mmCIF file of C-alpha atoms in Angstrom:
data_model
loop_
_atom_site.group_PDB
_atom_site.id
_atom_site.type_symbol
_atom_site.label_atom_id
_atom_site.label_comp_id
_atom_site.label_asym_id
_atom_site.label_seq_id
_atom_site.Cartn_x
_atom_site.Cartn_y
_atom_site.Cartn_z
ATOM 1 C CA MET A 1 -40.158 24.087 -16.942
ATOM 2 C CA THR A 2 -39.201 25.935 -20.095
ATOM 3 C CA VAL A 3 -36.057 27.965 -19.691
ATOM 4 C CA ASN A 4 -35.707 30.765 -22.221
ATOM 5 C CA HIS A 5 -32.751 32.782 -20.944
ATOM 6 C CA HIS A 6 -29.302 31.294 -20.428
ATOM 7 C CA PRO A 7 -25.834 32.425 -19.328
ATOM 8 C CA HIS A 8 -23.457 33.298 -22.149
ATOM 9 C CA ASP A 9 -21.157 30.556 -23.428
ATOM 10 C CA ASP A 10 -18.039 32.042 -21.814
ATOM 11 C CA LEU A 11 -19.375 31.163 -18.351
ATOM 12 C CA LEU A 12 -20.397 27.643 -19.345
ATOM 13 C CA LEU A 13 -17.025 27.036 -20.982
ATOM 14 C CA SER A 14 -15.121 28.275 -17.923
ATOM 15 C CA TYR A 15 -17.242 26.118 -15.661
ATOM 16 C CA ALA A 16 -16.569 23.051 -17.811
ATOM 17 C CA ALA A 17 -12.849 23.846 -17.946
ATOM 18 C CA GLY A 18 -12.721 24.150 -14.151
ATOM 19 C CA SER A 19 -11.468 27.719 -14.197
ATOM 20 C CA LEU A 20 -14.555 29.560 -12.960
ATOM 21 C CA SER A 21 -14.307 30.984 -9.450
ATOM 22 C CA GLU A 22 -16.641 30.073 -6.609
ATOM 23 C CA THR A 23 -19.185 32.892 -6.813
ATOM 24 C CA TRP A 24 -19.798 32.592 -10.551
ATOM 25 C CA SER A 25 -19.795 28.785 -10.313
ATOM 26 C CA LEU A 26 -22.553 28.996 -7.717
ATOM 27 C CA ALA A 27 -24.761 30.803 -10.238
ATOM 28 C CA VAL A 28 -23.893 28.501 -13.129
ATOM 29 C CA ALA A 29 -24.375 25.318 -11.077
ATOM 30 C CA SER A 30 -27.727 26.617 -9.770
ATOM 31 C CA HIS A 31 -28.864 27.390 -13.299
ATOM 32 C CA LEU A 32 -27.739 23.942 -14.471
ATOM 33 C CA SER A 33 -29.961 22.365 -11.818
ATOM 34 C CA LEU A 34 -32.914 23.974 -13.603
ATOM 35 C CA CYS A 35 -31.844 23.893 -17.248
ATOM 36 C CA THR A 36 -31.565 20.742 -19.336
ATOM 37 C CA GLU A 37 -30.256 22.637 -22.337
ATOM 38 C CA CYS A 38 -27.262 24.080 -20.497
ATOM 39 C CA ARG A 39 -26.513 20.692 -18.942
ATOM 40 C CA ARG A 40 -26.147 19.402 -22.503
ATOM 41 C CA THR A 41 -23.914 22.338 -23.349
ATOM 42 C CA ILE A 42 -21.706 21.522 -20.360
ATOM 43 C CA GLU A 43 -21.450 17.884 -21.432
ATOM 44 C CA LEU A 44 -20.359 19.026 -24.872
ATOM 45 C CA ALA A 45 -17.842 21.484 -23.438
ATOM 46 C CA GLU A 46 -16.471 18.753 -21.181
ATOM 47 C CA THR A 47 -15.936 16.641 -24.268
ATOM 48 C CA ILE A 48 -13.573 19.362 -25.515
ATOM 49 C CA GLY A 49 -11.675 18.961 -22.253
ATOM 50 C CA GLY A 50 -11.668 15.183 -22.677
ATOM 51 C CA VAL A 51 -10.323 15.380 -26.227
ATOM 52 C CA LEU A 52 -7.544 17.825 -25.326
ATOM 53 C CA PHE A 53 -6.740 15.749 -22.264
ATOM 54 C CA ALA A 54 -6.502 12.555 -24.329
ATOM 55 C CA ASP A 55 -4.099 14.340 -26.648
ATOM 56 C CA MET A 56 -1.549 15.210 -23.949
ATOM 57 C CA PRO A 57 1.828 13.457 -23.847
ATOM 58 C CA ASP A 58 2.035 11.025 -20.909
ATOM 59 C CA GLU A 59 4.020 11.686 -17.774
ATOM 60 C CA ARG A 60 5.745 8.671 -16.224
ATOM 61 C CA MET A 61 4.124 7.406 -13.032
ATOM 62 C CA SER A 62 6.121 6.220 -10.059
ATOM 63 C CA SER A 63 6.932 2.503 -10.211
ATOM 64 C CA ASP A 64 4.756 1.572 -7.231
ATOM 65 C CA ALA A 65 1.781 3.726 -8.309
ATOM 66 C CA LEU A 66 -0.530 0.845 -9.206
ATOM 67 C CA ASP A 67 0.196 -1.117 -6.008
ATOM 68 C CA HIS A 68 -0.333 1.999 -3.988
ATOM 69 C CA VAL A 69 -3.700 2.788 -5.564
ATOM 70 C CA LEU A 70 -4.894 -0.820 -5.353
ATOM 71 C CA ALA A 71 -4.043 -0.829 -1.646
ATOM 72 C CA GLN A 72 -5.957 2.424 -1.222
ATOM 73 C CA ILE A 73 -9.167 1.226 -2.851
ATOM 74 C CA ASP A 74 -9.356 -1.584 -0.318
ATOM 75 C CA GLN A 75 -9.442 0.895 2.521
ATOM 76 C CA PRO A 76 -12.873 1.744 3.899
ATOM 77 C CA SER A 77 -13.758 5.098 2.394
ATOM 78 C CA GLY A 78 -15.727 8.008 3.733
ATOM 79 C CA GLU A 79 -18.652 6.612 1.754
ATOM 80 C CA ALA A 80 -20.704 5.654 4.792
ATOM 81 C CA ALA A 81 -20.460 9.138 6.188
ATOM 82 C CA SER A 82 -21.266 10.735 2.869
ATOM 83 C CA ALA A 83 -24.200 8.391 2.392
ATOM 84 C CA ASN A 84 -25.620 9.766 5.637
ATOM 85 C CA THR A 85 -25.128 13.311 4.443
ATOM 86 C CA GLN A 86 -26.896 12.313 1.264
ATOM 87 C CA LEU A 87 -29.825 10.978 3.271
ATOM 88 C CA ALA A 88 -30.009 14.145 5.322
ATOM 89 C CA LEU A 89 -29.980 16.195 2.149
ATOM 90 C CA ASP A 90 -32.640 13.992 0.590
ATOM 91 C CA LYS A 91 -34.925 14.601 3.545
ATOM 92 C CA HIS A 92 -34.516 18.333 3.244
ATOM 93 C CA ALA A 93 -34.713 18.307 -0.508
ATOM 94 C CA ALA A 94 -38.255 17.053 -0.278
ATOM 95 C CA VAL A 95 -39.288 20.350 1.283
ATOM 96 C CA SER A 96 -36.991 22.732 -0.575
ATOM 97 C CA THR A 97 -38.905 23.593 -3.651
ATOM 98 C CA THR A 98 -37.053 26.838 -4.253
ATOM 99 C CA PHE A 99 -33.323 26.343 -3.892
ATOM 100 C CA PRO A 100 -31.240 23.882 -5.891
ATOM 101 C CA ARG A 101 -29.109 21.705 -3.600
ATOM 102 C CA VAL A 102 -25.878 23.420 -4.545
ATOM 103 C CA LEU A 103 -27.410 26.646 -3.266
ATOM 104 C CA CYS A 104 -28.899 25.046 -0.125
ATOM 105 C CA GLU A 105 -25.336 24.601 1.114
ATOM 106 C CA TYR A 106 -25.063 28.377 1.206
ATOM 107 C CA VAL A 107 -28.536 29.588 2.182
ATOM 108 C CA GLY A 108 -30.347 26.649 3.804
ATOM 109 C CA GLN A 109 -33.473 24.980 2.503
ATOM 110 C CA ASP A 110 -36.310 27.244 3.455
ATOM 111 C CA VAL A 111 -37.020 30.645 1.902
ATOM 112 C CA ASP A 112 -38.640 31.825 5.120
ATOM 113 C CA ASP A 113 -35.568 30.924 7.191
ATOM 114 C CA VAL A 114 -33.320 33.188 5.137
ATOM 115 C CA PRO A 115 -32.365 36.251 7.225
ATOM 116 C CA TRP A 116 -33.797 38.760 4.746
ATOM 117 C CA LYS A 117 -32.864 42.427 5.114
ATOM 118 C CA SER A 118 -35.094 45.098 3.642
ATOM 119 C CA ILE A 119 -33.501 47.379 1.101
ATOM 120 C CA GLY A 120 -36.671 49.459 0.744
ATOM 121 C CA GLY A 121 -39.767 49.270 -1.418
ATOM 122 C CA GLU A 122 -40.589 45.726 -0.250
ATOM 123 C CA VAL A 123 -37.418 44.442 -1.804
ATOM 124 C CA TYR A 124 -35.270 42.245 0.448
ATOM 125 C CA GLN A 125 -31.817 40.815 0.108
ATOM 126 C CA HIS A 126 -29.511 38.343 1.788
ATOM 127 C CA LEU A 127 -25.771 38.536 1.116
ATOM 128 C CA ILE A 128 -24.170 35.130 0.546
ATOM 129 C CA LYS A 129 -20.660 34.522 1.843
ATOM 130 C CA THR A 130 -18.226 33.185 -0.718
ATOM 131 C CA ALA A 131 -14.448 32.998 -0.502
ATOM 132 C CA ASP A 132 -13.564 34.590 -3.811
ATOM 133 C CA LYS A 133 -13.567 38.339 -4.106
ATOM 134 C CA SER A 134 -14.148 38.532 -7.858
ATOM 135 C CA ALA A 135 -17.876 38.944 -7.370
ATOM 136 C CA ARG A 136 -20.636 39.177 -4.814
ATOM 137 C CA ALA A 137 -23.598 36.836 -4.478
ATOM 138 C CA ARG A 138 -26.955 37.666 -2.936
ATOM 139 C CA LEU A 139 -30.494 36.423 -2.791
ATOM 140 C CA LEU A 140 -33.098 38.994 -3.736
ATOM 141 C CA ARG A 141 -36.761 38.794 -2.815
ATOM 142 C CA ILE A 142 -39.052 41.208 -4.620
ATOM 143 C CA ALA A 143 -42.569 41.294 -3.173
ATOM 144 C CA ALA A 144 -45.345 40.527 -5.651
ATOM 145 C CA GLY A 145 -45.928 43.458 -7.977
ATOM 146 C CA LYS A 146 -43.005 45.503 -6.585
ATOM 147 C CA THR A 147 -40.098 46.977 -8.479
ATOM 148 C CA VAL A 148 -36.342 47.121 -7.911
ATOM 149 C CA PRO A 149 -35.326 50.773 -8.467
ATOM 150 C CA SER A 150 -34.002 51.496 -11.943
ATOM 151 C CA HIS A 151 -30.293 50.746 -12.085
ATOM 152 C CA GLY A 152 -27.384 50.361 -14.439
ATOM 153 C CA HIS A 153 -24.252 48.269 -14.009
ATOM 154 C CA ARG A 154 -20.574 48.983 -13.741
ATOM 155 C CA GLY A 155 -19.863 45.368 -14.517
ATOM 156 C CA ARG A 156 -21.601 42.099 -15.221
ATOM 157 C CA GLU A 157 -24.772 41.013 -13.467
ATOM 158 C CA LEU A 158 -26.317 37.540 -13.459
ATOM 159 C CA THR A 159 -29.864 37.080 -12.205
ATOM 160 C CA LEU A 160 -31.232 33.567 -11.829
ATOM 161 C CA VAL A 161 -34.951 33.359 -11.085
ATOM 162 C CA LEU A 162 -35.647 30.690 -8.464
ATOM 163 C CA SER A 163 -39.363 31.288 -8.016
ATOM 164 C CA GLY A 164 -41.981 33.694 -9.289
ATOM 165 C CA SER A 165 -41.056 35.856 -12.244
ATOM 166 C CA TYR A 166 -40.145 39.407 -13.195
ATOM 167 C CA GLN A 167 -40.227 41.512 -16.291
ATOM 168 C CA ASP A 168 -38.120 44.488 -17.224
ATOM 169 C CA GLY A 169 -40.312 45.943 -19.934
ATOM 170 C CA LEU A 170 -38.724 43.893 -22.702
ATOM 171 C CA SER A 171 -38.618 40.309 -21.512
ATOM 172 C CA LEU A 172 -40.188 38.044 -18.949
ATOM 173 C CA PHE A 173 -37.900 36.019 -16.681
ATOM 174 C CA SER A 174 -39.377 32.950 -14.974
ATOM 175 C CA ALA A 175 -38.013 30.189 -12.758
ATOM 176 C CA GLY A 176 -34.815 28.770 -14.247
ATOM 177 C CA ASP A 177 -34.161 31.767 -16.475
ATOM 178 C CA MET A 178 -30.833 33.536 -16.121
ATOM 179 C CA GLU A 179 -30.440 37.132 -17.225
ATOM 180 C CA ASP A 180 -26.790 37.811 -18.075
ATOM 181 C CA VAL A 181 -26.163 41.536 -18.609
ATOM 182 C CA ASP A 182 -23.194 43.863 -18.809
ATOM 183 C CA GLU A 183 -22.696 47.553 -18.137
ATOM 184 C CA ALA A 184 -24.634 48.631 -21.211
ATOM 185 C CA LEU A 185 -28.016 47.808 -19.716
ATOM 186 C CA VAL A 186 -30.165 49.980 -17.459
ATOM 187 C CA HIS A 187 -33.190 48.158 -16.139
ATOM 188 C CA LYS A 188 -35.986 48.235 -13.591
ATOM 189 C CA PRO A 189 -37.165 44.699 -12.849
ATOM 190 C CA THR A 190 -40.772 44.307 -11.645
ATOM 191 C CA ALA A 191 -42.028 41.134 -9.978
ATOM 192 C CA ASP A 192 -45.260 39.704 -11.322
ATOM 193 C CA THR A 193 -48.327 40.306 -9.213
ATOM 194 C CA ALA A 194 -49.100 36.723 -8.218
ATOM 195 C CA THR A 195 -46.138 35.792 -6.000
ATOM 196 C CA ASP A 196 -42.876 37.128 -4.624
ATOM 197 C CA CYS A 197 -39.970 36.789 -7.001
ATOM 198 C CA ILE A 198 -36.862 35.156 -5.538
ATOM 199 C CA CYS A 199 -33.596 35.428 -7.402
ATOM 200 C CA LEU A 200 -29.916 34.640 -7.027
ATOM 201 C CA VAL A 201 -27.948 37.684 -8.160
ATOM 202 C CA ILE A 202 -24.215 37.849 -8.882
ATOM 203 C CA THR A 203 -22.504 41.185 -9.513
ATOM 204 C CA ASP A 204 -18.837 41.846 -10.149
ATOM 205 C CA ALA A 205 -19.105 45.570 -9.356
ATOM 206 C CA PRO A 206 -21.557 47.767 -7.453
ATOM 207 C CA ILE A 207 -24.692 48.527 -9.440
ATOM 208 C CA LYS A 208 -25.643 52.160 -10.225
ATOM 209 C CA PHE A 209 -29.045 53.392 -9.143
ATOM 210 C CA LYS A 210 -30.623 56.129 -11.234
ATOM 211 C CA GLU A 211 -32.759 57.556 -8.453
ATOM 212 C CA TRP A 212 -31.314 59.516 -5.588
ATOM 213 C CA VAL A 213 -32.862 57.751 -2.591
ATOM 214 C CA PRO A 214 -31.429 54.290 -3.204
ATOM 215 C CA ARG A 215 -28.167 55.952 -4.164
ATOM 216 C CA LEU A 216 -27.956 57.453 -0.664
ATOM 217 C CA LEU A 217 -28.828 54.127 0.896
ATOM 218 C CA GLN A 218 -26.335 52.190 -1.164
ATOM 219 C CA PRO A 219 -23.353 52.296 1.210
ATOM 220 C CA MET A 220 -25.570 51.020 4.014
ATOM 221 C CA ILE A 221 -27.262 48.178 2.209
ATOM 222 C CA GLY A 222 -24.199 46.853 0.478
ATOM 223 C CA ILE A 223 -25.597 46.582 -3.049
ATOM 224 C CA MET B 1 -8.884 -6.974 -29.344
ATOM 225 C CA PRO B 2 -8.123 -5.195 -26.074
ATOM 226 C CA LEU B 3 -11.086 -3.695 -24.265
ATOM 227 C CA SER B 4 -11.721 0.002 -24.821
ATOM 228 C CA GLU B 5 -11.503 2.476 -21.975
ATOM 229 C CA ASN B 6 -15.301 2.705 -22.057
ATOM 230 C CA ASP B 7 -15.607 -1.060 -21.578
ATOM 231 C CA LEU B 8 -13.030 -1.082 -18.790
ATOM 232 C CA LEU B 9 -14.686 1.744 -16.871
ATOM 233 C CA GLY B 10 -18.084 0.149 -17.451
ATOM 234 C CA ARG B 11 -16.824 -3.096 -15.875
ATOM 235 C CA VAL B 12 -15.381 -1.259 -12.905
ATOM 236 C CA GLY B 13 -18.750 0.403 -12.399
ATOM 237 C CA LEU B 14 -20.838 -2.717 -12.810
ATOM 238 C CA THR B 15 -18.774 -5.390 -11.065
ATOM 239 C CA GLN B 16 -15.962 -3.511 -9.322
ATOM 240 C CA ASP B 17 -13.565 -5.448 -11.477
ATOM 241 C CA ARG B 18 -10.048 -4.773 -10.184
ATOM 242 C CA GLU B 19 -8.319 -6.090 -13.271
ATOM 243 C CA SER B 20 -10.200 -3.646 -15.510
ATOM 244 C CA PHE B 21 -9.431 -0.882 -13.052
ATOM 245 C CA ALA B 22 -5.708 -1.731 -13.142
ATOM 246 C CA LYS B 23 -5.730 -1.631 -16.961
ATOM 247 C CA LEU B 24 -7.519 1.696 -16.945
ATOM 248 C CA PHE B 25 -5.007 3.051 -14.444
ATOM 249 C CA VAL B 26 -2.022 1.931 -16.494
ATOM 250 C CA ALA B 27 -3.580 3.409 -19.654
ATOM 251 C CA LEU B 28 -4.692 6.773 -18.295
ATOM 252 C CA GLY B 29 -2.734 7.379 -15.078
ATOM 253 C CA PRO B 30 0.220 8.884 -16.989
ATOM 254 C CA ARG B 31 -2.180 11.259 -18.791
ATOM 255 C CA VAL B 32 -3.776 12.355 -15.520
ATOM 256 C CA LYS B 33 -0.333 12.928 -14.047
ATOM 257 C CA ALA B 34 0.599 15.066 -17.065
ATOM 258 C CA TYR B 35 -2.613 17.070 -16.567
ATOM 259 C CA MET B 36 -1.688 17.651 -12.909
ATOM 260 C CA MET B 37 1.838 18.733 -13.891
ATOM 261 C CA LYS B 38 0.334 21.500 -16.038
ATOM 262 C CA ILE B 39 -0.536 23.650 -13.110
ATOM 263 C CA GLY B 40 3.042 23.900 -12.007
ATOM 264 C CA SER B 41 2.851 21.366 -9.250
ATOM 265 C CA ASP B 42 5.940 19.296 -8.624
ATOM 266 C CA PRO B 43 6.072 15.644 -9.770
ATOM 267 C CA ALA B 44 5.488 14.189 -6.291
ATOM 268 C CA PHE B 45 2.396 16.311 -5.678
ATOM 269 C CA SER B 46 1.106 15.628 -9.211
ATOM 270 C CA GLU B 47 1.564 11.909 -8.581
ATOM 271 C CA GLU B 48 -0.413 12.230 -5.356
ATOM 272 C CA ILE B 49 -3.380 14.048 -6.951
ATOM 273 C CA MET B 50 -3.290 11.590 -9.857
ATOM 274 C CA GLN B 51 -3.601 8.656 -7.446
ATOM 275 C CA GLU B 52 -6.415 10.394 -5.561
ATOM 276 C CA THR B 53 -8.196 10.928 -8.867
ATOM 277 C CA PHE B 54 -8.180 7.183 -9.535
ATOM 278 C CA ILE B 55 -9.400 6.347 -6.046
ATOM 279 C CA THR B 56 -12.358 8.636 -6.830
ATOM 280 C CA VAL B 57 -12.754 6.930 -10.216
ATOM 281 C CA TRP B 58 -12.990 3.585 -8.404
ATOM 282 C CA ARG B 59 -15.580 4.878 -5.955
ATOM 283 C CA LYS B 60 -17.717 6.724 -8.470
ATOM 284 C CA ALA B 61 -17.446 4.349 -11.422
ATOM 285 C CA GLY B 62 -21.030 3.208 -10.816
ATOM 286 C CA GLN B 63 -22.182 6.696 -11.834
ATOM 287 C CA PHE B 64 -20.463 6.523 -15.231
ATOM 288 C CA ASP B 65 -23.067 6.698 -17.975
ATOM 289 C CA PRO B 66 -21.594 5.893 -21.403
ATOM 290 C CA LYS B 67 -24.547 7.629 -23.059
ATOM 291 C CA LYS B 68 -23.547 10.935 -21.478
ATOM 292 C CA ALA B 69 -19.769 10.919 -21.748
ATOM 293 C CA SER B 70 -16.881 8.825 -22.975
ATOM 294 C CA ALA B 71 -14.711 7.226 -20.280
ATOM 295 C CA VAL B 72 -11.851 9.596 -21.079
ATOM 296 C CA THR B 73 -14.069 12.676 -20.762
ATOM 297 C CA TRP B 74 -15.571 11.344 -17.549
ATOM 298 C CA ILE B 75 -12.121 10.751 -16.050
ATOM 299 C CA PHE B 76 -11.090 14.219 -17.222
ATOM 300 C CA THR B 77 -13.952 15.721 -15.168
ATOM 301 C CA ILE B 78 -12.946 13.721 -12.074
ATOM 302 C CA ALA B 79 -9.331 14.892 -12.489
ATOM 303 C CA ARG B 80 -10.460 18.483 -13.080
ATOM 304 C CA ASN B 81 -12.528 18.497 -9.879
ATOM 305 C CA ARG B 82 -9.717 16.912 -7.883
ATOM 306 C CA ARG B 83 -7.253 19.487 -9.185
ATOM 307 C CA ILE B 84 -9.538 22.362 -8.159
ATOM 308 C CA ASP B 85 -10.249 20.865 -4.745
ATOM 309 C CA ARG B 86 -6.564 20.397 -3.970
ATOM 310 C CA LEU B 87 -5.350 23.720 -5.312
ATOM 311 C CA ARG B 88 -8.057 26.261 -4.609
ATOM 312 C CA LYS B 89 -8.879 27.467 -1.167
ATOM 313 C CA GLU B 90 -12.476 28.269 -2.060
ATOM 314 C CA LYS B 91 -15.390 25.877 -2.436
ATOM 315 C CA ARG B 92 -16.329 24.397 -5.775
ATOM 316 C CA PRO B 93 -20.097 24.740 -6.199
ATOM 317 C CA ALA B 94 -21.201 22.021 -8.589
ATOM 318 C CA LEU B 95 -24.401 20.622 -9.960
ATOM 319 C CA ASP B 96 -25.689 17.817 -7.726
ATOM 320 C CA PRO B 97 -26.776 15.040 -10.099
ATOM 321 C CA ASN B 98 -29.093 13.683 -7.384
ATOM 322 C CA ASP B 99 -30.934 16.974 -6.918
ATOM 323 C CA PRO B 100 -34.645 16.153 -7.231
ATOM 324 C CA MET B 101 -35.005 19.503 -8.992
ATOM 325 C CA LEU B 102 -33.349 17.998 -12.042
ATOM 326 C CA LEU B 103 -36.355 17.150 -14.097
ATOM 327 C CA PRO B 104 -36.060 14.227 -16.457
ATOM 328 C CA ASN B 105 -35.423 15.498 -19.964
ATOM 329 C CA ASP B 106 -38.798 15.916 -21.548
ATOM 330 C CA SER B 107 -37.560 16.295 -25.111
ATOM 331 C CA PRO B 108 -34.272 14.639 -25.988
ATOM 332 C CA THR B 109 -32.034 16.956 -27.995
ATOM 333 C CA PRO B 110 -30.378 15.645 -31.184
ATOM 334 C CA LEU B 111 -27.110 15.419 -29.248
ATOM 335 C CA GLN B 112 -28.605 12.974 -26.792
ATOM 336 C CA ASN B 113 -29.448 10.601 -29.577
ATOM 337 C CA MET B 114 -25.929 10.722 -30.921
ATOM 338 C CA GLU B 115 -23.368 8.090 -30.000
ATOM 339 C CA GLN B 116 -20.636 9.425 -27.712
ATOM 340 C CA SER B 117 -18.006 8.069 -30.080
ATOM 341 C CA THR B 118 -19.527 10.165 -32.897
ATOM 342 C CA ILE B 119 -19.533 13.273 -30.714
ATOM 343 C CA VAL B 120 -15.928 12.686 -29.657
ATOM 344 C CA GLU B 121 -14.838 12.266 -33.290
ATOM 345 C CA SER B 122 -16.587 15.497 -34.267
ATOM 346 C CA VAL B 123 -15.040 17.383 -31.375
ATOM 347 C CA LYS B 124 -11.590 16.059 -32.345
ATOM 348 C CA ARG B 125 -12.032 17.116 -35.929
ATOM 349 C CA SER B 126 -13.447 20.462 -34.946
ATOM 350 C CA ILE B 127 -10.509 21.195 -32.607
ATOM 351 C CA GLY B 128 -8.076 20.033 -35.277
ATOM 352 C CA ASP B 129 -9.606 22.461 -37.763
ATOM 353 C CA LEU B 130 -9.356 25.493 -35.480
ATOM 354 C CA PRO B 131 -6.854 28.215 -36.328
ATOM 355 C CA GLU B 132 -3.836 27.986 -34.019
ATOM 356 C CA ASP B 133 -4.697 31.139 -32.024
ATOM 357 C CA GLN B 134 -8.160 29.799 -31.167
ATOM 358 C CA ARG B 135 -6.930 26.313 -30.319
ATOM 359 C CA GLU B 136 -4.292 27.767 -28.008
ATOM 360 C CA VAL B 137 -6.883 29.735 -26.021
ATOM 361 C CA VAL B 138 -9.085 26.646 -25.690
ATOM 362 C CA ARG B 139 -6.079 24.602 -24.529
ATOM 363 C CA LEU B 140 -4.992 27.205 -21.984
ATOM 364 C CA SER B 141 -8.482 27.204 -20.557
ATOM 365 C CA PHE B 142 -9.138 23.458 -20.397
ATOM 366 C CA ILE B 143 -5.676 22.031 -19.820
ATOM 367 C CA GLU B 144 -3.752 24.756 -18.014
ATOM 368 C CA GLY B 145 -6.904 25.694 -16.087
ATOM 369 C CA LEU B 146 -6.372 29.425 -16.579
ATOM 370 C CA SER B 147 -9.253 31.846 -16.116
ATOM 371 C CA HIS B 148 -10.087 34.078 -19.070
ATOM 372 C CA GLN B 149 -8.371 36.987 -17.338
ATOM 373 C CA GLU B 150 -5.269 34.863 -16.715
ATOM 374 C CA ILE B 151 -5.185 33.855 -20.388
ATOM 375 C CA SER B 152 -5.424 37.513 -21.348
ATOM 376 C CA ASP B 153 -2.455 38.309 -19.066
ATOM 377 C CA ALA B 154 -0.451 35.257 -20.125
ATOM 378 C CA ILE B 155 -0.508 35.831 -23.863
ATOM 379 C CA GLY B 156 -1.026 39.594 -23.865
ATOM 380 C CA ILE B 157 -4.339 39.878 -25.672
ATOM 381 C CA PRO B 158 -7.429 41.756 -24.427
ATOM 382 C CA LEU B 159 -9.967 39.865 -22.311
ATOM 383 C CA GLY B 160 -12.618 40.470 -24.977
ATOM 384 C CA THR B 161 -10.422 38.734 -27.554
ATOM 385 C CA VAL B 162 -9.983 35.707 -25.279
ATOM 386 C CA LYS B 163 -13.740 35.438 -24.898
ATOM 387 C CA SER B 164 -14.450 35.903 -28.595
ATOM 388 C CA ARG B 165 -11.870 33.254 -29.601
ATOM 389 C CA LEU B 166 -13.445 30.796 -27.173
ATOM 390 C CA ARG B 167 -16.922 31.667 -28.332
ATOM 391 C CA LEU B 168 -15.958 31.262 -31.991
ATOM 392 C CA SER B 169 -14.357 27.882 -31.451
ATOM 393 C CA PHE B 170 -17.400 26.673 -29.541
ATOM 394 C CA GLU B 171 -19.740 27.926 -32.254
ATOM 395 C CA LYS B 172 -17.734 26.021 -34.848
ATOM 396 C CA LEU B 173 -17.986 22.895 -32.765
ATOM 397 C CA ARG B 174 -21.737 23.253 -32.420
ATOM 398 C CA HIS B 175 -21.947 23.824 -36.137
ATOM 399 C CA THR B 176 -19.976 20.652 -36.817
ATOM 400 C CA LEU B 177 -22.315 18.678 -34.603
ATOM 401 C CA GLY B 178 -25.277 20.390 -36.211
ATOM 402 C CA ASP B 179 -24.203 18.816 -39.477
ATOM 403 C CA PHE B 180 -25.178 15.465 -38.023
ATOM 404 C CA GLN B 181 -28.678 16.460 -36.980
#
């Protein structure tokens, strides 16, 4: 898989620093599952953290800290239980060819089991529940050859292609690609004709449709 | 010569060597505690999360790959994750290194062929060379764990400036490493 479009560095740096909230982290972690290049970038960014961390002045530990930790590591851990979870995940992973594992925890393994809701024009969405309110996550399924109505953005929008591909007149976005756009862009993504295009979309503000019909529908469909 | 942190962590991973683990704990525990203190938690709570971090280090040491990270960086990531998990109410979506979707790297990048110690030295030098205002933003992000918006509020500069300072410092770092390619 050749990934040509990546999130901007600010997101990768926040993720590596541990200061990125849940919804945005979901998108970054999903992209990382598909992008070797950004995994390298994260490793490099984490090295910054490691260097700054190494440079901190020490804080005195309690006198029994070592004994306490050594006693703890002898305790049976939750490893057995988590090994089972790992096995269960491994079984499922064999059949989930679309969703990275980090995303499976939110939407399940199978594209056809997702409770898709039509938003018109053979475009479907599924809202993903996350705890942080800084942004909203959704899966989008655009039927082969169909188009998401032309829209602009009041804020930032991340679109990670999970399967199929779409083009917006300028660029082609295929599996693994992440389009990272701000309010300046107005676009009209069209799925390629061969297969449905499935994407993970994160928005930090409602998007603005240019055409009147979707605009009327907007309050009902929650975009 | 005393063993390096990389050697100690490597031994813990390979043979579950308790003596190496104890040395690693004595060397880096105080640093992890200092890192926990940065987010305003009291000493007792910081001590607790520090100890939990090292229990995770013990359990996960087998996953440590010295080609991908230095021991200190690896322990930093364990501490970072622990700090988020204990302080944030929301989930922490993270890359699953066992996800079969992770394809093996078809073409190794120049960075992959570089020794970790060389990368760490370059990063150190690059951070040392940053202008103070850029270094401060990087520190607030990685050590204090502040979001970009929180940094903007904390030091009274626009969000865009926070992002551009971070971006600039990262570009410089990449440039420094590029010099080795």
